Amino acid sequence: MLKDADQGFVDHLRGMLPERALRAPEPRHLEEPRGRWSGQAAVVVAPGSVEEVSAVLRVCNDARVGVVPYGGGTGLVGGQVAGEGPVPVLLSLERMAAVRATYPQENVIEVEAGAILQDVHDAAEAVERLYPLSIASKGSARIGGLLATNAGGVNVLRYGNARDLCLGLEVVLADGRVWNGLSRLRKDNTGYDLRNLMIGSEGTLGVITAASLKLAPRPAGEGTALMVVDSPADALALLALARDRMGEGVSAFELMHRMGLDFLADKLPDIRLPFETAPEWFVLIDVGLAAGLDPAGALEALFAESFEAGLVSDGIIAQNEAQRHAFWEVREQIPEANRRVGSVSSHDISLPMGAVADFIDRAGPALARLGEFRINCFGHLGDGNLHYNVFPPAGRDKTEFHNLRDGIKTCVHDLVHDMGGSVSAEHGIGRLKVGDLERYGDPVKLATMRAIKDVLDPNGILNPGAVLRHI
Amino acid sequence: MLKDADQGFVDHLRGMLPERALRAPEPRHLEEPRGRWSGQAAVVVAPGSVEEVSAVLRVCNDARVGVVPYGGGTGLVGGQVAGEGPVPVLLSLERMAAVRATYPQENVIEVEAGAILQDVHDAAEAVERLYPLSIASKGSARIGGLLATNAGGVNVLRYGNARDLCLGLEVVLADGRVWNGLSRLRKDNTGYDLRNLMIGSEGTLGVITAASLKLAPRPAGEGTALMVVDSPADALALLALARDRMGEGVSAFELMHRMGLDFLADKLPDIRLPFETAPEWFVLIDVGLAAGLDPAGALEALFAESFEAGLVSDGIIAQNEAQRHAFWEVREQIPEANRRVGSVSSHDISLPMGAVADFIDRAGPALARLGEFRINCFGHLGDGNLHYNVFPPAGRDKTEFHNLRDGIKTCVHDLVHDMGGSVSAEHGIGRLKVGDLERYGDPVKLATMRAIKDVLDPNGILNPGAVLRHI
């Protein structure tokens, strides 16, 4: 049974650590990003070294005090905000933010867990390399949190998610022991894969303190196009054609719906919209090609071939960096427009690629039986990952529909589950989806997860209540 | 404590399963591939379904009888051959060998664990796709074993190893429970990563019965070149240049040494050697490029640029498929030539890429202090993975040097470990390297592995003595 981090315990921590390592929680530490609950923490502890992280965990484990690891605070499922149970300590990695070393010839970078994603991008660029993981919150998200949640983003199609881009980890276990797995090796078959067990465990099995990450060569030339398709099914056929022609050169393939453009026009009128008449469905294709290929030319050839095949009806190919940026701006500002409209219920789902179009065909009518809504469905089609967000009718407010929220969520998630999909594609479980995991997860998997949790963290101090219900 | 699979137990199994599911072990089931020990098994059980696998494991677990999972029997570290302890059952997946379905638009294939690698290649090719995992034993290696050992091979540089190419698994746990994780999803952040925990656990945590695997589009055009370099350091610089120019288009980058050509000339004189005068070091570069690029032309441009930079002194670019095949034949027959020469000690090691050249510089002199040997060092340079094999001087036989074998191994492995490398890059631990894992492994990792093993397989029935010492 966990105990509160009471004044005596906080004083004990204070005696162990430098003064600057402890401070009172700020509002940002206690905010659940979608406002469903508020968090609690007795103190924010920001260690400056793996030894200090180890010391903190050791005393917390001995005292049965919960520890909530905290990166950039940008997670969308409440994994970083404990709202109930005994008062925990919040362990922030913000003071371990160094980029320790880059190895351009190896395509490797070694960073501390508190390094901010944008800083990692910059360090890679300084040696003419690319760290491909990219998400909207890159200016504040930290590597430790990105790994703990196995973050995704727009370049997963080509480069994989946070898991695929990690070579090694340093992790402090619940009892303070340090696993030094900070390898730069591309191949290492010596025992069980603890790295991937830690990645995606959302701070419930250990605290990541450092990581070695894969870099990629920068493509010789890049290009972006918007293409209008009749349906998500045609978008998938277009993607297959693009990959047949350009292989790994297809870096991103994002599906968008007219609703996104309507929301942008309404809420962010300064964003320049690319089409005279908004199409029902369209895709953003981003390519990064090898030397000797002209990206705009390759996109034109793709357009011509897919137009001929009846897959696309219109398209615009960016002629310069400014236009590329403008196309991406449309995609990247849709979430902000969504936020301003205010969704009744938002879903981060994935499906087998072949089931995506069918899901979209079925989900709309299923929701229509619950009421009249606007749906903005968009996302990383190349990964089968949709952000399927449900909004009130025009002129109405989300608060009027709070009583329908759970029903909408269940409707969407049941359908996703029936079609072999996942109810958390890239955001994780956190505290928000613990019930969903119990409802939809394979029972043998759940039992195995519980067994692993109990043996690696027998007192249950690590991020209590996240991923698995605290018992 | 495990018990022998005695006659009564075998009779019990016989009563549960169809007649064809049980038979006596053949010699191939009991051979340790390098002849260090001979195996034992009371019976070979070949279930025809996941339900039968589940039933077998349940009764073995209840009776405390060890189970050795068996795929194609091609492993090089004895993971499939139990030589000591109570007599186990050998569980062969050979009757679960179906390719269940291909999803070309999704780039996914679903197979049973007993599917032979070549059959998976053929099924992918039939839908104009590529399953990129490729190793010399592809005609007999089975998917379950390839996943259990996280197999590597020649295309890891571009496509990753068996782990990177797997989307989902069906696994039977020690007590017979079945985890259905046979997902085709590209993104799924719902809980701990059991898939990667099972992959590479060498049958000690569960028995893989089916898998969904990633396919890749086939490159539009392929090409191969041999290029002569002064040193491994120059080879690494050449690789970096090739990837800067061709990105992911570089499919394989294999380092070879003159010793390999000498051995081929001596033992396999029918193989046509590519150079008039054998160079000290050379590389095989294989590229698969997008539409619009000429592979031979791109390789010529790479040669010209690297010649200008002083990285290469000679090169041959394959002008047709027959020549490509001939170049690959040189690389692929070196292991067979090695086998015929007879090594004193062979090592499957990996190093941080930046340490490879330094390792080669240091290992030769270190071994020379132990005696006069011939060294054939070759391998997957793009992965930092060397096969570093030590042979007797010309005219002498390996048996004369048996007393030096452990000393050589320790010399090589100590140096690898000191330089941040791995003593098993792609072959795994099996039974051969259990001591190495104990000697070189991180102690916190080892303790964590042991804890996970004990909780997932409390009776220790799964592949006893592999990876972790049986206690």
Short mmCIF file of N, CA, C and O in Angstrom, two decimals, chain B residues 288-327:
data_model
loop_
_atom_site.label_atom_id
_atom_site.label_comp_id
_atom_site.label_asym_id
_atom_site.label_seq_id
_atom_site.Cartn_x
_atom_site.Cartn_y
_atom_site.Cartn_z
N GLY B 288 19.15 -1.00 -54.06
CA GLY B 288 17.84 -1.18 -54.69
C GLY B 288 17.18 0.18 -54.73
O GLY B 288 16.87 0.75 -53.69
N LEU B 289 17.02 0.71 -55.92
CA LEU B 289 16.65 2.12 -56.04
C LEU B 289 15.24 2.32 -56.57
O LEU B 289 14.64 1.43 -57.17
N ALA B 290 14.75 3.53 -56.35
CA ALA B 290 13.41 3.91 -56.78
C ALA B 290 13.39 4.05 -58.30
O ALA B 290 14.43 4.14 -58.96
N ALA B 291 12.17 4.09 -58.83
CA ALA B 291 11.98 4.30 -60.26
C ALA B 291 12.66 5.60 -60.68
O ALA B 291 12.66 6.58 -59.93
N GLY B 292 13.26 5.62 -61.85
CA GLY B 292 13.89 6.82 -62.36
C GLY B 292 15.38 6.86 -62.12
O GLY B 292 16.06 7.75 -62.62
N LEU B 293 15.89 5.94 -61.32
CA LEU B 293 17.33 5.89 -61.07
C LEU B 293 17.91 4.64 -61.70
O LEU B 293 17.30 3.56 -61.64
N ASP B 294 19.11 4.77 -62.25
CA ASP B 294 19.81 3.64 -62.84
C ASP B 294 20.82 3.13 -61.81
O ASP B 294 21.77 3.84 -61.48
N PRO B 295 20.59 1.93 -61.27
CA PRO B 295 21.48 1.46 -60.19
C PRO B 295 22.95 1.41 -60.61
O PRO B 295 23.82 1.87 -59.86
N ALA B 296 23.22 0.89 -61.81
CA ALA B 296 24.63 0.83 -62.23
C ALA B 296 25.20 2.23 -62.35
O ALA B 296 26.34 2.50 -61.93
N GLY B 297 24.40 3.13 -62.87
CA GLY B 297 24.86 4.52 -62.99
C GLY B 297 25.12 5.15 -61.64
O GLY B 297 26.11 5.86 -61.45
N ALA B 298 24.23 4.89 -60.69
CA ALA B 298 24.41 5.45 -59.35
C ALA B 298 25.67 4.88 -58.69
O ALA B 298 26.41 5.60 -58.00
N LEU B 299 25.93 3.60 -58.93
CA LEU B 299 27.14 2.99 -58.35
C LEU B 299 28.39 3.55 -59.03
O LEU B 299 29.42 3.76 -58.37
N GLU B 300 28.30 3.81 -60.33
CA GLU B 300 29.45 4.42 -61.03
C GLU B 300 29.73 5.82 -60.47
O GLU B 300 30.89 6.18 -60.25
N ALA B 301 28.65 6.58 -60.24
CA ALA B 301 28.84 7.92 -59.68
C ALA B 301 29.46 7.85 -58.29
O ALA B 301 30.34 8.64 -57.93
N LEU B 302 29.00 6.87 -57.50
CA LEU B 302 29.57 6.69 -56.16
C LEU B 302 31.05 6.33 -56.26
O LEU B 302 31.89 6.86 -55.52
N PHE B 303 31.37 5.43 -57.20
CA PHE B 303 32.78 5.05 -57.36
C PHE B 303 33.63 6.26 -57.73
O PHE B 303 34.69 6.49 -57.15
N ALA B 304 33.14 7.03 -58.71
CA ALA B 304 33.92 8.19 -59.16
C ALA B 304 34.17 9.15 -58.00
O ALA B 304 35.30 9.61 -57.78
N GLU B 305 33.12 9.42 -57.23
CA GLU B 305 33.26 10.38 -56.13
C GLU B 305 34.19 9.84 -55.04
O GLU B 305 35.01 10.58 -54.48
N SER B 306 34.08 8.54 -54.75
CA SER B 306 34.90 8.01 -53.67
C SER B 306 36.34 7.78 -54.13
O SER B 306 37.27 7.85 -53.34
N PHE B 307 36.51 7.52 -55.43
CA PHE B 307 37.87 7.42 -55.98
C PHE B 307 38.56 8.79 -55.86
O PHE B 307 39.70 8.90 -55.40
N GLU B 308 37.81 9.81 -56.26
CA GLU B 308 38.30 11.19 -56.16
C GLU B 308 38.71 11.52 -54.72
O GLU B 308 39.72 12.18 -54.46
N ALA B 309 37.91 11.04 -53.76
CA ALA B 309 38.17 11.32 -52.35
C ALA B 309 39.24 10.40 -51.77
O ALA B 309 39.55 10.47 -50.58
N GLY B 310 39.76 9.51 -52.57
CA GLY B 310 40.81 8.61 -52.08
C GLY B 310 40.31 7.47 -51.21
O GLY B 310 41.08 6.84 -50.49
N LEU B 311 39.01 7.18 -51.29
CA LEU B 311 38.47 6.11 -50.43
C LEU B 311 38.55 4.75 -51.10
O LEU B 311 38.62 3.73 -50.41
N VAL B 312 38.49 4.70 -52.42
CA VAL B 312 38.54 3.41 -53.12
C VAL B 312 39.61 3.50 -54.21
O VAL B 312 39.89 4.56 -54.74
N SER B 313 40.21 2.33 -54.50
CA SER B 313 41.29 2.32 -55.49
C SER B 313 40.90 1.51 -56.72
O SER B 313 41.55 1.62 -57.76
N ASP B 314 39.88 0.70 -56.61
CA ASP B 314 39.47 -0.13 -57.74
C ASP B 314 38.02 -0.54 -57.50
O ASP B 314 37.54 -0.49 -56.36
N GLY B 315 37.36 -0.97 -58.55
CA GLY B 315 35.97 -1.38 -58.37
C GLY B 315 35.43 -2.05 -59.60
O GLY B 315 35.95 -1.87 -60.71
N ILE B 316 34.41 -2.89 -59.39
CA ILE B 316 33.73 -3.54 -60.51
C ILE B 316 32.24 -3.39 -60.27
O ILE B 316 31.75 -3.72 -59.18
N ILE B 317 31.53 -2.92 -61.26
CA ILE B 317 30.08 -2.75 -61.13
C ILE B 317 29.40 -3.79 -62.00
O ILE B 317 29.71 -3.90 -63.20
N ALA B 318 28.53 -4.56 -61.39
CA ALA B 318 27.86 -5.64 -62.13
C ALA B 318 27.06 -5.05 -63.28
O ALA B 318 26.32 -4.08 -63.09
N GLN B 319 27.20 -5.65 -64.45
CA GLN B 319 26.51 -5.12 -65.63
C GLN B 319 25.23 -5.89 -65.93
O GLN B 319 24.47 -5.50 -66.82
N ASN B 320 25.01 -6.97 -65.21
CA ASN B 320 23.79 -7.75 -65.44
C ASN B 320 23.52 -8.63 -64.22
O ASN B 320 24.32 -8.67 -63.28
N GLU B 321 22.40 -9.34 -64.26
CA GLU B 321 22.01 -10.16 -63.12
C GLU B 321 23.01 -11.29 -62.86
O GLU B 321 23.26 -11.65 -61.71
N ALA B 322 23.57 -11.84 -63.93
CA ALA B 322 24.53 -12.94 -63.75
C ALA B 322 25.75 -12.46 -62.97
O ALA B 322 26.24 -13.15 -62.07
N GLN B 323 26.19 -11.24 -63.30
CA GLN B 323 27.35 -10.71 -62.58
C GLN B 323 27.01 -10.38 -61.13
O GLN B 323 27.80 -10.61 -60.22
N ARG B 324 25.81 -9.82 -60.93
CA ARG B 324 25.37 -9.58 -59.55
C ARG B 324 25.42 -10.89 -58.76
O ARG B 324 25.91 -10.94 -57.63
N HIS B 325 24.87 -11.92 -59.36
CA HIS B 325 24.84 -13.22 -58.70
C HIS B 325 26.26 -13.70 -58.39
O HIS B 325 26.53 -14.23 -57.30
N ALA B 326 27.16 -13.51 -59.34
CA ALA B 326 28.55 -13.96 -59.14
C ALA B 326 29.21 -13.21 -57.98
O ALA B 326 29.94 -13.79 -57.17
N PHE B 327 28.94 -11.91 -57.88
CA PHE B 327 29.51 -11.14 -56.76
C PHE B 327 28.96 -11.65 -55.43
O PHE B 327 29.70 -11.82 -54.46
#
